[in-house]
């Protein structure tokens, strides 16, 4: 499998997963929140904060799809590298608030690594293509 196809597959998988998570937070926020790794969640009217997470996650998935659809692969790579900071922040938050270490590293840490790897592949793809053009020209 080429770098381009791998990067596309990882991008589509990431978009699908984060869209699923976002929609889950919008439809059933209290049920979905337990998998995040924190020991407690807001209750009562404060549950609205979980909807904010759902919106953030759903929009993140749509950004990936929009950049793929418009063939902005280098921009998507840069976006993915920056976006990898979100699960890093989530991981640090879970660890700071005595949440699940397994969720912090296994969910958020792993997600950060995969998102960053996808970004690197997308950025590297552009360099590889320009290297091939130079080789053909010589």
PDB file of C-alpha atoms in Angstrom:
ATOM      1  CA  UNK A   1       0.000   0.000   0.000  1.00  0.00           C
ATOM      2  CA  UNK A   2       1.393   3.397  -0.956  1.00  0.00           C
ATOM      3  CA  UNK A   3       1.937   6.281   1.458  1.00  0.00           C
ATOM      4  CA  UNK A   4      -0.948   8.136  -0.185  1.00  0.00           C
ATOM      5  CA  UNK A   5      -3.415   5.275   0.206  1.00  0.00           C
ATOM      6  CA  UNK A   6      -2.336   4.636   3.789  1.00  0.00           C
ATOM      7  CA  UNK A   7      -2.725   8.316   4.646  1.00  0.00           C
ATOM      8  CA  UNK A   8      -6.154   8.403   2.989  1.00  0.00           C
ATOM      9  CA  UNK A   9      -7.306   5.262   4.803  1.00  0.00           C
ATOM     10  CA  UNK A  10      -6.116   6.596   8.169  1.00  0.00           C
ATOM     11  CA  UNK A  11      -7.758   9.970   7.482  1.00  0.00           C
ATOM     12  CA  UNK A  12     -11.090   8.367   6.579  1.00  0.00           C
ATOM     13  CA  UNK A  13     -10.928   6.039   9.575  1.00  0.00           C
ATOM     14  CA  UNK A  14     -10.128   8.967  11.865  1.00  0.00           C
ATOM     15  CA  UNK A  15     -12.970  11.040  10.411  1.00  0.00           C
ATOM     16  CA  UNK A  16     -15.442   8.183  10.831  1.00  0.00           C
ATOM     17  CA  UNK A  17     -14.394   7.450  14.403  1.00  0.00           C
ATOM     18  CA  UNK A  18     -14.421  11.055  15.617  1.00  0.00           C
ATOM     19  CA  UNK A  19     -17.761  11.684  13.879  1.00  0.00           C
ATOM     20  CA  UNK A  20     -19.155   8.621  15.663  1.00  0.00           C
ATOM     21  CA  UNK A  21     -17.835   9.847  19.012  1.00  0.00           C
ATOM     22  CA  UNK A  22     -19.197  13.343  18.409  1.00  0.00           C
ATOM     23  CA  UNK A  23     -22.636  12.126  17.411  1.00  0.00           C
ATOM     24  CA  UNK A  24     -22.656   9.754  20.405  1.00  0.00           C
ATOM     25  CA  UNK A  25     -22.012  12.688  22.747  1.00  0.00           C
ATOM     26  CA  UNK A  26     -24.858  14.605  21.127  1.00  0.00           C
ATOM     27  CA  UNK A  27     -27.341  11.713  21.270  1.00  0.00           C
ATOM     28  CA  UNK A  28     -26.450  10.050  24.601  1.00  0.00           C
ATOM     29  CA  UNK A  29     -23.891  12.247  26.395  1.00  0.00           C
ATOM     30  CA  UNK A  30     -24.045  10.640  29.835  1.00  0.00           C
ATOM     31  CA  UNK A  31     -23.741   7.098  28.445  1.00  0.00           C
ATOM     32  CA  UNK A  32     -20.852   8.024  26.154  1.00  0.00           C
ATOM     33  CA  UNK A  33     -18.911  10.011  28.761  1.00  0.00           C
ATOM     34  CA  UNK A  34     -18.002   6.964  30.827  1.00  0.00           C
ATOM     35  CA  UNK A  35     -15.510   5.835  28.170  1.00  0.00           C
ATOM     36  CA  UNK A  36     -13.569   9.112  28.303  1.00  0.00           C
ATOM     37  CA  UNK A  37     -11.708   8.073  31.445  1.00  0.00           C
ATOM     38  CA  UNK A  38     -12.613  10.767  33.954  1.00  0.00           C
ATOM     39  CA  UNK A  39     -13.867   9.669  37.404  1.00  0.00           C
ATOM     40  CA  UNK A  40     -16.911  11.994  37.358  1.00  0.00           C
ATOM     41  CA  UNK A  41     -18.981  13.945  34.871  1.00  0.00           C
ATOM     42  CA  UNK A  42     -21.240  16.978  35.144  1.00  0.00           C
ATOM     43  CA  UNK A  43     -24.825  16.338  36.166  1.00  0.00           C
ATOM     44  CA  UNK A  44     -28.067  18.213  35.787  1.00  0.00           C
ATOM     45  CA  UNK A  45     -27.930  21.252  33.525  1.00  0.00           C
ATOM     46  CA  UNK A  46     -24.110  21.007  33.423  1.00  0.00           C
ATOM     47  CA  UNK A  47     -24.501  17.951  31.152  1.00  0.00           C
ATOM     48  CA  UNK A  48     -24.718  20.523  28.348  1.00  0.00           C
ATOM     49  CA  UNK A  49     -20.903  20.634  28.476  1.00  0.00           C
ATOM     50  CA  UNK A  50     -20.900  17.088  27.078  1.00  0.00           C
ATOM     51  CA  UNK A  51     -22.823  18.364  24.056  1.00  0.00           C
ATOM     52  CA  UNK A  52     -20.042  20.888  23.487  1.00  0.00           C
ATOM     53  CA  UNK A  53     -17.603  17.975  23.279  1.00  0.00           C
ATOM     54  CA  UNK A  54     -19.929  16.291  20.799  1.00  0.00           C
ATOM     55  CA  UNK A  55     -19.994  19.371  18.587  1.00  0.00           C
ATOM     56  CA  UNK A  56     -16.184  19.732  18.774  1.00  0.00           C
ATOM     57  CA  UNK A  57     -15.634  16.092  17.824  1.00  0.00           C
ATOM     58  CA  UNK A  58     -18.213  16.057  15.020  1.00  0.00           C
ATOM     59  CA  UNK A  59     -16.748  19.218  13.495  1.00  0.00           C
ATOM     60  CA  UNK A  60     -13.258  17.717  13.706  1.00  0.00           C
ATOM     61  CA  UNK A  61     -14.454  14.799  11.582  1.00  0.00           C
ATOM     62  CA  UNK A  62     -16.090  17.121   9.076  1.00  0.00           C
ATOM     63  CA  UNK A  63     -12.877  19.175   8.743  1.00  0.00           C
ATOM     64  CA  UNK A  64     -10.986  16.015   7.800  1.00  0.00           C
ATOM     65  CA  UNK A  65     -13.600  15.082   5.203  1.00  0.00           C
ATOM     66  CA  UNK A  66     -13.724  18.629   3.783  1.00  0.00           C
ATOM     67  CA  UNK A  67      -9.959  18.794   3.324  1.00  0.00           C
ATOM     68  CA  UNK A  68      -9.907  15.331   1.738  1.00  0.00           C
ATOM     69  CA  UNK A  69     -12.804  16.205  -0.567  1.00  0.00           C
ATOM     70  CA  UNK A  70     -11.066  19.372  -1.770  1.00  0.00           C
ATOM     71  CA  UNK A  71      -7.762  17.520  -2.210  1.00  0.00           C
ATOM     72  CA  UNK A  72      -5.989  19.745   0.313  1.00  0.00           C
ATOM     73  CA  UNK A  73      -3.774  16.905   1.489  1.00  0.00           C
ATOM     74  CA  UNK A  74      -0.829  19.002   2.710  1.00  0.00           C
ATOM     75  CA  UNK A  75      -3.230  21.283   4.630  1.00  0.00           C
ATOM     76  CA  UNK A  76      -4.869  18.169   6.065  1.00  0.00           C
ATOM     77  CA  UNK A  77      -1.462  16.904   7.173  1.00  0.00           C
ATOM     78  CA  UNK A  78      -0.700  20.134   8.998  1.00  0.00           C
ATOM     79  CA  UNK A  79      -4.213  20.137  10.470  1.00  0.00           C
ATOM     80  CA  UNK A  80      -3.781  16.568  11.684  1.00  0.00           C
ATOM     81  CA  UNK A  81      -0.485  17.410  13.379  1.00  0.00           C
ATOM     82  CA  UNK A  82      -2.091  20.329  15.192  1.00  0.00           C
ATOM     83  CA  UNK A  83      -5.236  18.313  15.954  1.00  0.00           C
ATOM     84  CA  UNK A  84      -3.108  15.624  17.611  1.00  0.00           C
ATOM     85  CA  UNK A  85      -2.764  18.096  20.486  1.00  0.00           C
ATOM     86  CA  UNK A  86      -6.460  17.615  21.345  1.00  0.00           C
ATOM     87  CA  UNK A  87      -6.112  13.974  22.487  1.00  0.00           C
ATOM     88  CA  UNK A  88      -2.809  14.905  24.195  1.00  0.00           C
ATOM     89  CA  UNK A  89      -4.747  17.525  26.154  1.00  0.00           C
ATOM     90  CA  UNK A  90      -7.476  14.989  26.875  1.00  0.00           C
ATOM     91  CA  UNK A  91      -4.871  12.504  28.111  1.00  0.00           C
ATOM     92  CA  UNK A  92      -3.258  15.075  30.395  1.00  0.00           C
ATOM     93  CA  UNK A  93      -6.665  16.108  31.729  1.00  0.00           C
ATOM     94  CA  UNK A  94      -7.652  12.521  32.515  1.00  0.00           C
ATOM     95  CA  UNK A  95      -4.338  11.888  34.284  1.00  0.00           C
ATOM     96  CA  UNK A  96      -4.494  15.213  36.166  1.00  0.00           C
ATOM     97  CA  UNK A  97      -7.967  14.490  37.520  1.00  0.00           C
ATOM     98  CA  UNK A  98      -7.145  10.947  38.725  1.00  0.00           C
ATOM     99  CA  UNK A  99      -9.012   9.316  35.884  1.00  0.00           C
ATOM    100  CA  UNK A 100      -8.344   5.985  34.244  1.00  0.00           C
ATOM    101  CA  UNK A 101      -4.696   5.566  33.300  1.00  0.00           C
ATOM    102  CA  UNK A 102      -5.720   2.892  30.803  1.00  0.00           C
ATOM    103  CA  UNK A 103      -8.129   5.300  29.072  1.00  0.00           C
ATOM    104  CA  UNK A 104      -5.608   8.147  29.219  1.00  0.00           C
ATOM    105  CA  UNK A 105      -2.888   6.205  27.431  1.00  0.00           C
ATOM    106  CA  UNK A 106      -4.917   3.534  25.617  1.00  0.00           C
ATOM    107  CA  UNK A 107      -7.557   5.838  24.162  1.00  0.00           C
ATOM    108  CA  UNK A 108      -6.225   9.386  24.162  1.00  0.00           C
ATOM    109  CA  UNK A 109      -2.488   8.671  23.908  1.00  0.00           C
ATOM    110  CA  UNK A 110      -2.969   6.113  21.153  1.00  0.00           C
ATOM    111  CA  UNK A 111      -5.290   8.489  19.292  1.00  0.00           C
ATOM    112  CA  UNK A 112      -2.697  11.272  19.487  1.00  0.00           C
ATOM    113  CA  UNK A 113      -0.022   8.995  18.019  1.00  0.00           C
ATOM    114  CA  UNK A 114      -2.234   7.788  15.146  1.00  0.00           C
ATOM    115  CA  UNK A 115      -3.435  11.321  14.302  1.00  0.00           C
ATOM    116  CA  UNK A 116       0.149  12.653  14.335  1.00  0.00           C
ATOM    117  CA  UNK A 117       1.349   9.714  12.214  1.00  0.00           C
ATOM    118  CA  UNK A 118      -1.418  10.416   9.705  1.00  0.00           C
ATOM    119  CA  UNK A 119      -0.358  14.061   9.562  1.00  0.00           C
ATOM    120  CA  UNK A 120       3.272  13.095   8.984  1.00  0.00           C
ATOM    121  CA  UNK A 121       2.298  10.701   6.189  1.00  0.00           C
ATOM    122  CA  UNK A 122       0.201  13.383   4.487  1.00  0.00           C
ATOM    123  CA  UNK A 123       3.005  15.949   4.693  1.00  0.00           C
ATOM    124  CA  UNK A 124       5.630  13.425   3.612  1.00  0.00           C
ATOM    125  CA  UNK A 125       3.458  12.456   0.656  1.00  0.00           C
ATOM    126  CA  UNK A 126       3.956  15.917  -0.849  1.00  0.00           C
ATOM    127  CA  UNK A 127       7.724  15.747  -0.412  1.00  0.00           C
ATOM    128  CA  UNK A 128       7.854  12.266  -1.921  1.00  0.00           C
ATOM    129  CA  UNK A 129       5.868  13.443  -4.966  1.00  0.00           C
ATOM    130  CA  UNK A 130       8.174  16.430  -5.528  1.00  0.00           C
ATOM    131  CA  UNK A 131      11.249  14.192  -5.140  1.00  0.00           C
ATOM    132  CA  UNK A 132       9.849  11.906  -7.843  1.00  0.00           C
ATOM    133  CA  UNK A 133       9.290  14.873 -10.180  1.00  0.00           C
ATOM    134  CA  UNK A 134      12.882  16.005  -9.687  1.00  0.00           C
ATOM    135  CA  UNK A 135      14.153  12.485 -10.405  1.00  0.00           C
ATOM    136  CA  UNK A 136      12.117  12.288 -13.623  1.00  0.00           C
ATOM    137  CA  UNK A 137      13.359  15.726 -14.728  1.00  0.00           C
ATOM    138  CA  UNK A 138      16.990  14.731 -14.251  1.00  0.00           C
TER     139      UNK A 138
END
